[in-house]
Short mmCIF file of C-alpha atoms and ligand atoms in Angstrom, two decimals:
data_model
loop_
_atom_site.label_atom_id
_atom_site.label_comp_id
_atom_site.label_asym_id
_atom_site.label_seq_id
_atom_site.Cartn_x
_atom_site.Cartn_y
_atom_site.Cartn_z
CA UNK J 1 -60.64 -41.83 3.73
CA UNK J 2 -58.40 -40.40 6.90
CA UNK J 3 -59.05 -38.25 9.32
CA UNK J 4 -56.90 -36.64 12.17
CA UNK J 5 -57.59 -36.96 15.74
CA UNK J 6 -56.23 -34.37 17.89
CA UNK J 7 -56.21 -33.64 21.75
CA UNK J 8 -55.42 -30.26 22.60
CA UNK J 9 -53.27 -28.99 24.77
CA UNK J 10 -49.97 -30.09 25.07
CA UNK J 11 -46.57 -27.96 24.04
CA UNK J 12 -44.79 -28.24 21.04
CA UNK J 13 -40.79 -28.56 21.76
CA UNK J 14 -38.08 -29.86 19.83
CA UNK J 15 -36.99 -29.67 16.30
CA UNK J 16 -39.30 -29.70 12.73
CA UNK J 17 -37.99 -30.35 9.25
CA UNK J 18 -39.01 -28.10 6.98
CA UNK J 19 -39.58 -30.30 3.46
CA UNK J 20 -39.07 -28.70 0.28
CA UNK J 21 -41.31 -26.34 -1.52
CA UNK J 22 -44.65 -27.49 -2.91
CA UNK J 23 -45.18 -24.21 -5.14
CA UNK J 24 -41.50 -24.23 -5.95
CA UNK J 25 -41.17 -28.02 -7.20
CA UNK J 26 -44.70 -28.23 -9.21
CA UNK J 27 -43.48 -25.33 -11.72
CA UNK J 28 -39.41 -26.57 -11.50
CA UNK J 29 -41.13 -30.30 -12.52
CA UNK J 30 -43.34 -29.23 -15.61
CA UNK J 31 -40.27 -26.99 -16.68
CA UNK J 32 -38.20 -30.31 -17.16
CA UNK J 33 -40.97 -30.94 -20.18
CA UNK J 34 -37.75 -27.79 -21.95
CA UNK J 35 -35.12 -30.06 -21.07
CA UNK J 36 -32.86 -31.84 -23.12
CA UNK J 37 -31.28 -34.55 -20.86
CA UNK J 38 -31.58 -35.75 -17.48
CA UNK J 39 -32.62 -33.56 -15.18
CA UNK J 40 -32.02 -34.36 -11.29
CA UNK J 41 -34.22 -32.71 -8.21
CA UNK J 42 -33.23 -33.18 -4.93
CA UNK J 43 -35.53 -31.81 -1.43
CA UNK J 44 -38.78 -32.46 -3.70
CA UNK J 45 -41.70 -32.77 -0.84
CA UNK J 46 -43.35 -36.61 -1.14
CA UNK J 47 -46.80 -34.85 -1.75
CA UNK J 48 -50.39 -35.72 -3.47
CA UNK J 49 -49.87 -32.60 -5.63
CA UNK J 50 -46.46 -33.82 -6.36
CA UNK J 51 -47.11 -37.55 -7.11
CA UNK J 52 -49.91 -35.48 -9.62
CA UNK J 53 -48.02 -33.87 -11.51
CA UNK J 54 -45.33 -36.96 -11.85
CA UNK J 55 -48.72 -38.55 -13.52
CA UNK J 56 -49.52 -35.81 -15.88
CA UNK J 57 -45.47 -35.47 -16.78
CA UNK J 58 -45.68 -39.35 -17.41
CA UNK J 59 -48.55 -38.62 -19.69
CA UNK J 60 -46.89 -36.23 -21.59
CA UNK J 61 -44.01 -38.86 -22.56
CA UNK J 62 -41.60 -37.42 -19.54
CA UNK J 63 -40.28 -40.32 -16.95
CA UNK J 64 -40.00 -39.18 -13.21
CA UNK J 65 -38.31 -41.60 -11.26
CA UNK J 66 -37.68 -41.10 -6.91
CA UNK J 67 -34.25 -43.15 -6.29
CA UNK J 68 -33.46 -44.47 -2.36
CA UNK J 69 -32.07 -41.20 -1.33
CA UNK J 70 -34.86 -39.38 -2.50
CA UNK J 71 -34.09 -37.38 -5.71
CA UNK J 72 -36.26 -37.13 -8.51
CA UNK J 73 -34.66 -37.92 -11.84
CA UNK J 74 -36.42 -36.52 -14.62
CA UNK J 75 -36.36 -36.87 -18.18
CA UNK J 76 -38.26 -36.19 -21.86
CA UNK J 77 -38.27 -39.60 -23.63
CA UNK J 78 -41.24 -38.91 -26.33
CA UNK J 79 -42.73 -35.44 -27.17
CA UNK J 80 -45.91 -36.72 -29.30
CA UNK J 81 -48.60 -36.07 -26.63
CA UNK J 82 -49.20 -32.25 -25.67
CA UNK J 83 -52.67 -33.05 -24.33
CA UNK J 84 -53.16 -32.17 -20.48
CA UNK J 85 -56.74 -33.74 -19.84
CA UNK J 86 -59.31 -32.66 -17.82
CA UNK J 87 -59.42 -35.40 -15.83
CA UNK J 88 -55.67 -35.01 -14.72
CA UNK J 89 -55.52 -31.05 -14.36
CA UNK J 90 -59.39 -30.84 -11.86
CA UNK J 91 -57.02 -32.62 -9.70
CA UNK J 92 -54.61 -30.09 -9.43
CA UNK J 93 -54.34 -26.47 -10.96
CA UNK J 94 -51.01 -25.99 -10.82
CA UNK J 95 -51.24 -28.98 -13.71
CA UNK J 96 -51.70 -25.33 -15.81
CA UNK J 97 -47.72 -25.15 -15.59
CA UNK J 98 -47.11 -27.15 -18.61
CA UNK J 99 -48.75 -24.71 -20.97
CA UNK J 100 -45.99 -22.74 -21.18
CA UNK J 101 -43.09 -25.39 -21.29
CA UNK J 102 -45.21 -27.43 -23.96
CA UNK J 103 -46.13 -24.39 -26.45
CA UNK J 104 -42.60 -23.20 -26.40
CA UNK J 105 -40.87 -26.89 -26.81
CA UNK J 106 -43.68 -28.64 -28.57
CA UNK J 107 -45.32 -25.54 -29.94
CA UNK J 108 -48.17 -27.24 -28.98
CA UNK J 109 -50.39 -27.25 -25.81
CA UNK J 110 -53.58 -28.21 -24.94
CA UNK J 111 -54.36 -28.17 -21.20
CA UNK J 112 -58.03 -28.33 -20.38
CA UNK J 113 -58.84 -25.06 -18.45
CA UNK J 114 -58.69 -25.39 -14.85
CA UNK J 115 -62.36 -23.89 -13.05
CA UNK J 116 -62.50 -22.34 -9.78
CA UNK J 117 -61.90 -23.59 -6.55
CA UNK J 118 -62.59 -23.70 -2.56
CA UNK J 119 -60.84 -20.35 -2.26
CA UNK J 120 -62.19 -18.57 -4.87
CA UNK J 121 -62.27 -17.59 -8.67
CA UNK J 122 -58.75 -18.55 -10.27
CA UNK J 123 -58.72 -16.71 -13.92
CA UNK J 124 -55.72 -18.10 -15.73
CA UNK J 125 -56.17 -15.41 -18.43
CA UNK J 126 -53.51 -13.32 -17.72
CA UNK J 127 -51.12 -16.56 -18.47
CA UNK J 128 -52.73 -16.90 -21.82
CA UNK J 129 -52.77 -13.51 -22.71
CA UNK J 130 -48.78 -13.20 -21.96
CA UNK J 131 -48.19 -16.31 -23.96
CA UNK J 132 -50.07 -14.70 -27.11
CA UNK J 133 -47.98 -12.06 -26.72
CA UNK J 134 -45.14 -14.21 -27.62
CA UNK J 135 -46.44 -15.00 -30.22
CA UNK J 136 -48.85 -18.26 -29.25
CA UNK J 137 -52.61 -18.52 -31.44
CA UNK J 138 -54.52 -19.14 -28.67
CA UNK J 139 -58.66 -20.64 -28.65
CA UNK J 140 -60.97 -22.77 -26.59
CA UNK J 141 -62.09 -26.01 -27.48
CA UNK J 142 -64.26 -28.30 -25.44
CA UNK J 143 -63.27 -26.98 -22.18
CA UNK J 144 -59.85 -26.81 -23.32
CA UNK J 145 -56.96 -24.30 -23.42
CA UNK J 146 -55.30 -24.86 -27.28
CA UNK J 147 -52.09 -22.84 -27.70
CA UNK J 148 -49.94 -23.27 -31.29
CA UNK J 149 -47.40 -20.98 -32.17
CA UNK J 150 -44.47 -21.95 -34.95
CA UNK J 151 -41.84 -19.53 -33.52
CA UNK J 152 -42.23 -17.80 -30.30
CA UNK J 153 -40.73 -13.98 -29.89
CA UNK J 154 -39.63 -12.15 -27.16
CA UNK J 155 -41.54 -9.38 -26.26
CA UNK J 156 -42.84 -7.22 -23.19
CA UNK J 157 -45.03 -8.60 -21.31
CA UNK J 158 -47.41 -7.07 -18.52
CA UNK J 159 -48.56 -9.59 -16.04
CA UNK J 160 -49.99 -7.39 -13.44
CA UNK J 161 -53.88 -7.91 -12.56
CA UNK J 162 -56.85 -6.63 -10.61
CA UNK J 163 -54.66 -8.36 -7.56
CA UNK J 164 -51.10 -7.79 -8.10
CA UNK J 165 -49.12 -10.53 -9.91
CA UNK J 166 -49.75 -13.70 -11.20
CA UNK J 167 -46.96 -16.50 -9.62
CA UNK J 168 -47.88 -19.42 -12.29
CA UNK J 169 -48.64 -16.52 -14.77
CA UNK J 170 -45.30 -15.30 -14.07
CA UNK J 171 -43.80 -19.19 -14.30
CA UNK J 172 -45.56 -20.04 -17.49
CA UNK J 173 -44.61 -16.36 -19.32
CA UNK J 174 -40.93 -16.92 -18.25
CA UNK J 175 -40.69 -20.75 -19.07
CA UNK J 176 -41.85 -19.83 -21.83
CA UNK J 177 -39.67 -17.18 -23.45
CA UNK J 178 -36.29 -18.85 -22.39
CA UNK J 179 -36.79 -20.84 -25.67
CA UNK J 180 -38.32 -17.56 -27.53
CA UNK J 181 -36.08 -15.67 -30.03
CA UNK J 182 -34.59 -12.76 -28.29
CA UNK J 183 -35.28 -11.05 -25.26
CA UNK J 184 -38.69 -11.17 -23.39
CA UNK J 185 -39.68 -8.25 -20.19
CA UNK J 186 -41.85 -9.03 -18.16
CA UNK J 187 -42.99 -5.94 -16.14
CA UNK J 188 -45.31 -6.44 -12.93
CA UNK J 189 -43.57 -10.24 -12.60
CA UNK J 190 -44.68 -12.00 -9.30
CA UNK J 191 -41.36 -11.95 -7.20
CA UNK J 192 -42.09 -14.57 -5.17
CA UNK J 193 -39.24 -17.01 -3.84
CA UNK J 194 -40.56 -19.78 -5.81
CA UNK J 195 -40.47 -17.99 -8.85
CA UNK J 196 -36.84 -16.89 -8.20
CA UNK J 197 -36.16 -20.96 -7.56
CA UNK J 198 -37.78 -21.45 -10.88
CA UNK J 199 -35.23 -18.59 -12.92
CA UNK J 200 -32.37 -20.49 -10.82
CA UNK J 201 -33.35 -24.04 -11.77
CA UNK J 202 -33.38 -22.64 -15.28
CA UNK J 203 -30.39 -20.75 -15.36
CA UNK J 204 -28.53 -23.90 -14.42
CA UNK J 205 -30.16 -25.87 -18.00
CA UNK J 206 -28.75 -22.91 -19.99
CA UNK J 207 -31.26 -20.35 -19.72
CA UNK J 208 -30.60 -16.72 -19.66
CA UNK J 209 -32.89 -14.81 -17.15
CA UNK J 210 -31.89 -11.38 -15.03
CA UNK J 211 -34.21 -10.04 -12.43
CA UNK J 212 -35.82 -12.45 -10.48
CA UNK J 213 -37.25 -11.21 -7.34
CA UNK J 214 -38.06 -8.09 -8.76
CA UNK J 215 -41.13 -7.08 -10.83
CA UNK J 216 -38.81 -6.44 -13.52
CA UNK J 217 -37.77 -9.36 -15.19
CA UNK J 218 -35.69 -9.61 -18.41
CA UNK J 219 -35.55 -13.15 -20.14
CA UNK J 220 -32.80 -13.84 -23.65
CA UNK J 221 -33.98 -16.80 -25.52
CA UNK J 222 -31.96 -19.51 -26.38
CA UNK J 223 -31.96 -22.17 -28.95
CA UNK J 224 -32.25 -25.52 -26.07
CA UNK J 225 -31.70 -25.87 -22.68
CA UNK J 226 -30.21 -29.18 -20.59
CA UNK J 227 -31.07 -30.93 -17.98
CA UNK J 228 -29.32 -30.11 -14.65
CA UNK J 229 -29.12 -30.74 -10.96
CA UNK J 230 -31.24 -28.33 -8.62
CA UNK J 231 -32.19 -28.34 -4.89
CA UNK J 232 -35.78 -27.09 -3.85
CA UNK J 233 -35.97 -24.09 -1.48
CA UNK J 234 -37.66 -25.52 2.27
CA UNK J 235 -41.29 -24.42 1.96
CA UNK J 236 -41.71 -21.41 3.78
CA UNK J 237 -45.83 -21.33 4.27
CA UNK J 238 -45.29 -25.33 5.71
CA UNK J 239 -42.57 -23.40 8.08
CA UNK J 240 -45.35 -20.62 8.68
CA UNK J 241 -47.77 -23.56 9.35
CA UNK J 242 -45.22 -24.82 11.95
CA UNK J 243 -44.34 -21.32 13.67
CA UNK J 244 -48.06 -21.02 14.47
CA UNK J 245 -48.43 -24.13 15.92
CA UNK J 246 -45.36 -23.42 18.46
CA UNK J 247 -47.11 -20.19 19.29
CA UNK J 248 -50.79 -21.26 20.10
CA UNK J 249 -49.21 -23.59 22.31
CA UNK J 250 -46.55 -21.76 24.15
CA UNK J 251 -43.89 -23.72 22.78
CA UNK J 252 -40.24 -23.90 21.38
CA UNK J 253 -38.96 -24.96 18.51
CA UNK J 254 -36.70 -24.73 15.56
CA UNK J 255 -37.78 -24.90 12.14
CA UNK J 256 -34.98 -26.44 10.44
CA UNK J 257 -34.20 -25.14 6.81
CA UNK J 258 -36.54 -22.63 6.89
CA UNK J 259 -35.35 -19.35 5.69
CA UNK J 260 -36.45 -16.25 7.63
CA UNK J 261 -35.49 -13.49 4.45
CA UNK J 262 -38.51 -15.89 2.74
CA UNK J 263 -41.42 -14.62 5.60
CA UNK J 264 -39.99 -11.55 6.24
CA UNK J 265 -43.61 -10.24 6.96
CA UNK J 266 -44.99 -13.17 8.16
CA UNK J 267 -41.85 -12.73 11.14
CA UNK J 268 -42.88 -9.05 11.34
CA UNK J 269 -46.69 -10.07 12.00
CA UNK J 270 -45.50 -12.55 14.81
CA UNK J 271 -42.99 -10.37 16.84
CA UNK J 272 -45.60 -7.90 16.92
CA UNK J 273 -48.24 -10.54 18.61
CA UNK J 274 -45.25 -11.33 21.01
CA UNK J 275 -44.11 -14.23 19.65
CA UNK J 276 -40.28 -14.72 19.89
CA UNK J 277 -38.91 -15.73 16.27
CA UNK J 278 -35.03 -15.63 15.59
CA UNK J 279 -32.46 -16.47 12.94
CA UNK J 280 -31.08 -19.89 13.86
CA UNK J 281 -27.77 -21.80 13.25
CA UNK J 282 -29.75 -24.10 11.03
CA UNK J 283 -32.98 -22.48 10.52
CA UNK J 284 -35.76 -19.96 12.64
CA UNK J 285 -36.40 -20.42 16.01
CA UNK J 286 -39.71 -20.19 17.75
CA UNK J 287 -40.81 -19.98 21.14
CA UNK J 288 -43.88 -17.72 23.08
CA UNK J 289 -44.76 -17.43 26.50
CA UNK J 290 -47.23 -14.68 27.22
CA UNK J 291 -50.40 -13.14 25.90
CA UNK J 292 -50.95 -12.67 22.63
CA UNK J 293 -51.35 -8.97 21.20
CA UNK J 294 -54.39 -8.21 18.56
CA UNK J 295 -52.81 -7.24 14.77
CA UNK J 296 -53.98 -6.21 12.00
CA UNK J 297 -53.26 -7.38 8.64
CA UNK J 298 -53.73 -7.73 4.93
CA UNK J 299 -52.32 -10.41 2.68
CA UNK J 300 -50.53 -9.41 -0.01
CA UNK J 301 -48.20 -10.49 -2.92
CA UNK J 302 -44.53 -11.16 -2.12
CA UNK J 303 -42.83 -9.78 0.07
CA UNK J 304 -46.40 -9.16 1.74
CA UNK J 305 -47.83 -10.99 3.91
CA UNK J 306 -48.75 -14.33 2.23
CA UNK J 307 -52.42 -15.62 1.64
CA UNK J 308 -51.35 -19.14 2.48
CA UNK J 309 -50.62 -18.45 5.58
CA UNK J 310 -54.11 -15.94 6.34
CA UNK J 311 -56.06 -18.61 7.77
CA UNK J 312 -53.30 -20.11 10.25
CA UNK J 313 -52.69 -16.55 11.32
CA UNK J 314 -56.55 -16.30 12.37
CA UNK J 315 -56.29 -19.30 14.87
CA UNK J 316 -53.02 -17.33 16.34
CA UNK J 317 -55.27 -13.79 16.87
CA UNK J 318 -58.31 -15.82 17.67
CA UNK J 319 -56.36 -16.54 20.97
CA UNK J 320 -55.12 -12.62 21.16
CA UNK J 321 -56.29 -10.05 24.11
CA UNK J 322 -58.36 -8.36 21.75
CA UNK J 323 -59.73 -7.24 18.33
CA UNK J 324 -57.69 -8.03 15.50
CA UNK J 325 -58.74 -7.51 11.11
CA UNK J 326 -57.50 -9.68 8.86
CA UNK J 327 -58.22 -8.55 5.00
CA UNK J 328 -57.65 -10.83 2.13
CA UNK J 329 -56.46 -8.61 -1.03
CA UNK J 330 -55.27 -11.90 -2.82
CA UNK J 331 -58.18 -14.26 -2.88
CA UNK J 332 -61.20 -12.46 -1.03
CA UNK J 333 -63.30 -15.60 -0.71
CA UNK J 334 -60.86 -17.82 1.28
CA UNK J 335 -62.50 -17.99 3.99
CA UNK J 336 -63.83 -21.36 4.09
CA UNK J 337 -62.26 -21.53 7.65
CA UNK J 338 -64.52 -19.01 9.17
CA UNK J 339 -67.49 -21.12 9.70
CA UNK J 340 -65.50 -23.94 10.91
CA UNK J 341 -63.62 -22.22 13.47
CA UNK J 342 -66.48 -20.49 14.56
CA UNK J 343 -68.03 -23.83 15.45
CA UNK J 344 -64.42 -24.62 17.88
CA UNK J 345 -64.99 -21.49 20.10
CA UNK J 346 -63.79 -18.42 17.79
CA UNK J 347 -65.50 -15.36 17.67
CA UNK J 348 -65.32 -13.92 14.00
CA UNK J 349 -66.97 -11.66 12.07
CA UNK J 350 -66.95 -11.55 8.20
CA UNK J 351 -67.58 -8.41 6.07
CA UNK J 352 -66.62 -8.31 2.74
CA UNK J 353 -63.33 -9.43 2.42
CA UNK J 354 -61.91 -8.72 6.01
CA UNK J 355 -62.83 -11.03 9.09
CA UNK J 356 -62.91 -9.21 12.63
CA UNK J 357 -61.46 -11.67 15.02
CA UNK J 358 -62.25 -10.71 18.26
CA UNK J 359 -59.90 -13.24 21.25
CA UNK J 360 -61.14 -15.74 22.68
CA UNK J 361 -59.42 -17.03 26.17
CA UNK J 362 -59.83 -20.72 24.69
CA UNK J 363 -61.29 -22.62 22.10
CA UNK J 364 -62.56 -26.09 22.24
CA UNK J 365 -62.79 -29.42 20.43
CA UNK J 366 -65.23 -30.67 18.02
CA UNK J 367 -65.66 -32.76 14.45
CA UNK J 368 -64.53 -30.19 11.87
CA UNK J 369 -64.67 -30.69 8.01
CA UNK J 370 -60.92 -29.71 6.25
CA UNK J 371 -62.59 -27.44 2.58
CA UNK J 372 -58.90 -26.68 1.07
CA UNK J 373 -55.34 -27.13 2.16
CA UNK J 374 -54.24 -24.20 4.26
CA UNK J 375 -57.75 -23.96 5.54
CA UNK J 376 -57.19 -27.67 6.92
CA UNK J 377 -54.02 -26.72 8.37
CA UNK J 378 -55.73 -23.91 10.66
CA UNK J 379 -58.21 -26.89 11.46
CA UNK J 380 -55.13 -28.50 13.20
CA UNK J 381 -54.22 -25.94 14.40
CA UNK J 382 -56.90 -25.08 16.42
CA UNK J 383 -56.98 -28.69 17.08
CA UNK J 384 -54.14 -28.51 18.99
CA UNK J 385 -54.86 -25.52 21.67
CA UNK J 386 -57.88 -26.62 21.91
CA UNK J 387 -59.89 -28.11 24.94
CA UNK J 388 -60.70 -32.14 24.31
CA UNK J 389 -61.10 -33.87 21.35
CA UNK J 390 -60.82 -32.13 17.78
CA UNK J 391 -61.62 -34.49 14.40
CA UNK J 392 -60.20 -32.88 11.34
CA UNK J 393 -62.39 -34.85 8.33
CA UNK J 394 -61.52 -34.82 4.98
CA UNK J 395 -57.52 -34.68 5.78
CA UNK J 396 -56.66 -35.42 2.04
CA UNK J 397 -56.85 -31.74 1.13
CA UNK J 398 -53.61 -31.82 4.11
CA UNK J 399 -51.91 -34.15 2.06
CA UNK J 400 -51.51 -32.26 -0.93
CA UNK J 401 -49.67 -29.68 0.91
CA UNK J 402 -48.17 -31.15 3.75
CA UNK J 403 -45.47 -34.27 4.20
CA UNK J 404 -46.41 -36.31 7.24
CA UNK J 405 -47.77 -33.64 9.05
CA UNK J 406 -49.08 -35.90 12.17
CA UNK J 407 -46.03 -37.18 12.32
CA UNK J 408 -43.92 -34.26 12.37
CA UNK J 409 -46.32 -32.49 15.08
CA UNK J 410 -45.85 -35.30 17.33
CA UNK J 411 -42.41 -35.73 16.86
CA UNK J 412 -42.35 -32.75 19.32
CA UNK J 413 -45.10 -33.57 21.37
CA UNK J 414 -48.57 -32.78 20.22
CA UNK J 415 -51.52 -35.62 20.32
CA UNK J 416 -52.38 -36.24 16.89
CA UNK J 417 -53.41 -39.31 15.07
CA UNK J 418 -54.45 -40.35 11.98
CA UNK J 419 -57.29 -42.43 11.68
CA UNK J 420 -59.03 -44.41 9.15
CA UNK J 421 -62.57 -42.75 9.01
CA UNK J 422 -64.08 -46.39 8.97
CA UNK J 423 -62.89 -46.71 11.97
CA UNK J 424 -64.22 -44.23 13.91
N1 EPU V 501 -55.35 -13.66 -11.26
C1 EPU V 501 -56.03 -12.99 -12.24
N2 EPU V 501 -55.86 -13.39 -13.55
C2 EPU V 501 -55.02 -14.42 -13.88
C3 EPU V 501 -54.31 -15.09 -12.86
C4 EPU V 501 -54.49 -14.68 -11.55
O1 EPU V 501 -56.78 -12.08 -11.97
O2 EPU V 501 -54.92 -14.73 -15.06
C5 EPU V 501 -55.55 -13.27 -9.86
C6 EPU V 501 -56.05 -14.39 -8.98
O3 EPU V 501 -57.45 -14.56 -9.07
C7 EPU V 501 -55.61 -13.94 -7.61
C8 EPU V 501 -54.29 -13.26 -7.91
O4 EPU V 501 -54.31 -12.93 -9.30
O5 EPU V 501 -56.50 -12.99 -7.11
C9 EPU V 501 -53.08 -14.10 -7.61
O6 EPU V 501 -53.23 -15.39 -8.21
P1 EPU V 501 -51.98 -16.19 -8.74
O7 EPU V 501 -52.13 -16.43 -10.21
O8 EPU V 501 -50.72 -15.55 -8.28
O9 EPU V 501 -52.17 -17.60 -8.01
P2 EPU V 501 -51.68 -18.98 -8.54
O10 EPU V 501 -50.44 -18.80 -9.31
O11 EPU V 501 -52.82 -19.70 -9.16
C10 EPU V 501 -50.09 -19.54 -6.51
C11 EPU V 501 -49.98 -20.64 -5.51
C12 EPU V 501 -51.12 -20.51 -4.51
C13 EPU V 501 -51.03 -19.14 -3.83
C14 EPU V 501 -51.07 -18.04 -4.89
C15 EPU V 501 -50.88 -16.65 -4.32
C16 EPU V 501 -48.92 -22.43 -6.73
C17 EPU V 501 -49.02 -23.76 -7.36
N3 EPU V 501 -50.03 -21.92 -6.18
O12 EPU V 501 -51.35 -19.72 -7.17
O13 EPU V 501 -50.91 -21.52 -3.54
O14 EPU V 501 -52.09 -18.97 -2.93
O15 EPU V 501 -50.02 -18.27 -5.87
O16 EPU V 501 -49.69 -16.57 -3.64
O17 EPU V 501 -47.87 -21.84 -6.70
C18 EPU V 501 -51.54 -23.07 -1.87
O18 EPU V 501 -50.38 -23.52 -1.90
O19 EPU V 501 -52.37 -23.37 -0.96
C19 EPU V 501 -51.97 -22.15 -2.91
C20 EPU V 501 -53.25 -21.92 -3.17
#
């Protein structure tokens, strides 16, 4: 196992790649399983989650094949096996994305339930409840989600929960019902720019959807869809991850490919701690200089402010000139963080679902233990700002999320290495 070795202090300048979207691709993959044809993905992050759910496509009698410059090519070659096991989707939740592609093409699925996780309770019954209103008999076996349905039927759907919107709720409902007979509305749809990459990928295999990005979306059935060609959007919470780190350090960079209209509040939280953040020719630019002012925020869903980027945002405040309260309305346990970055100098308080970060003029160094991925990236974070010698363990939750993220950190000048834990 890896760990990252970082010594604080240095300033970030220079240019960093955004890759492609992690939340975007995993859905875009498992709705290949309603393709007939080749289907070819291009900007497709080289991830753990993504190499995952290549395995558990495989399984299911799809082929996923990465050519030299980088595109996947995708295609069905057997639909016999509808079976997503247990030991495939504890690896990764978003493995639940093929329950809606396989009931509607297969009219079969069987995708062991996932359970909870570092950051919290994650029901997945709002995505079974939309899919039985399409028409899907759905039960339980062993563990075991078991969907059948001969004929699915559009319908309206309501997909809104004790916490807003589901986003794979949303992405299963909607893969779902482009193969349904007639139309399907979903009101209270998650209108997050993943999901909207998901309606486009679809509309270019045939499907008919209207109303992505709103809450308000109306999907007409038709009888098959083909494969096409599709480009992922550049992963706006690694771009988040990335604006942060320029900030703590009193840096300057550009975050190339990153779209600003996708962290519209995430921009708005920044400029108001006094960090400079522009439209760029080829993506956002970066750069801070002075104190940081104390915010307060909540995250929300889309176009909120996003709960993958809440626990990067606390290392930012926990170097502010003063109080700031951050409240989680998405997931109100994430906040594995908290006791790690308490041990590196921060001074925070937890009360429910809100943390009280109170600024610290510096934190410092020390062996820290990663619990989930955007937790781990605050680790770094930290990491880098602070005084001596930070060791991030556990760094494989970072790779599910992140592509080469040592390497893209020094690449503009932070001290960062990645170390065999052996050989420490
Ligand atoms: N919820 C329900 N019932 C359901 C489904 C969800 O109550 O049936 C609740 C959840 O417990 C949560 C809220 O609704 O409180 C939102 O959960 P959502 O279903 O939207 O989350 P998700 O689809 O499982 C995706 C991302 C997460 C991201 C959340 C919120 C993917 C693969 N995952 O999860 O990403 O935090 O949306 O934006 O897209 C990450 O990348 O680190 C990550 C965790």
């Amino acid at each position: 196992m890896d760990c990252l070795v970082i010594q604080g202090g240095n300033r970030l300048r220079g240019s960093f790649p955004i890759s492609g979207s992690k939340n975007a691709a995993l859905p875009i993959l498992a709705a290949a399983i309603l393709c007939e044809g080749e289907t070819t993905l291009r900007n497709v992050p080289d991830l753990h989650d993504v190499q995952q759910m290549c395995a558990l496509l495989n399984r299911l009698g799809v082929s996923t094949q990465r050519t030299e410059d980088g595109a996947l090519h995708v295609r069905v070659e057997d639909e016999m096996n509808c079976h997503a096991p247990y030991e495939l989707v504890s690896k990764m939740r978003a493995s639940v994305c093929v329950l809606g592609p396989l009931v509607a093409k297969r009219r079969r699925a069987q995708v062991s339930m996932p359970g909870g996780c570092a950051i919290g309770d994650r029901p997945v019954s709002l995505h079974t409840r939309g899919l039985a209103a399409l028409g899907a008999d759905s039960d339980l076996v062993n563990g075991d989600m078991v969907l059948k349905a001969k004929k699915l039927r559009g319908t309206e759907v309501f997909l809104g929960g004790p916490f807003g919107s589901t986003v794979t709720g949303t992405a299963n409902v909607m893969m779902a019902a482009t193969l349904a007979e007639g139309r399907t509305v979903i009101e209270s749809a998650a209108c997050e720019p993943e999901i909207v990459d998901l309606a486009e990928f679809l509309n270019k295999c045939g499907a008919r959807i209207e109303g992505h990005g709103t809450p308000r979306m109306t999907i007409d059935g038709v009888a098959s869809l083909h494969g096409a060609s599709h480009s992922v959007i550049a992963d706006r919470i690694e771009a988040g991850t990335f604006a942060i780190a320029t900030a703590v350090t009193n840096g300057e960079t550009t975050l190339l490919g990153a779209r600003i209209d996708h962290l519209t509040a995430f921009v708005d939280c920044l400029r108001r701690v006094g960090v400079n953040v522009d439209k760029a020719e080829k993506g956002i630019s970066v750069s801070s200089a002075r104190r940081l002012e104390p915010v307060d925020l909540t995250t929300q869903p889309y176009p909120g402010f996003p709960t993958d980027l809440q626990a990067q945002t606390m290392v930012l405040l926990s170097l502010a000139d003063g109080n700031s309260i951050i409240t989680e309305k998405i997931f109100p346990d994430r906040f594995l963080h908290v006791g790690e970055l308490t041990r590196m100098g921060a001074h925070l308080r937890k009360e429910g679902p809100t943390v009280i970060v109170q600024g610290v003029k510096r934190l410092v160094g020390a062996p820290v233990m990663a619990s989930d991925l955007r937790a781990s990236a605050a680790l770094i974070l930290a990491g880098l700002i602070a005084k001596g010698r930070t060791t991030v363990h556990r760094v494989y939750h970072i790779d599910r999320g992140y592509e080469s993220i040592e390497k893209k950190l020094a690449a503009v000048g932070a001290d960062i290495q990645r170390v065999a834990e052996a050989a420490m």
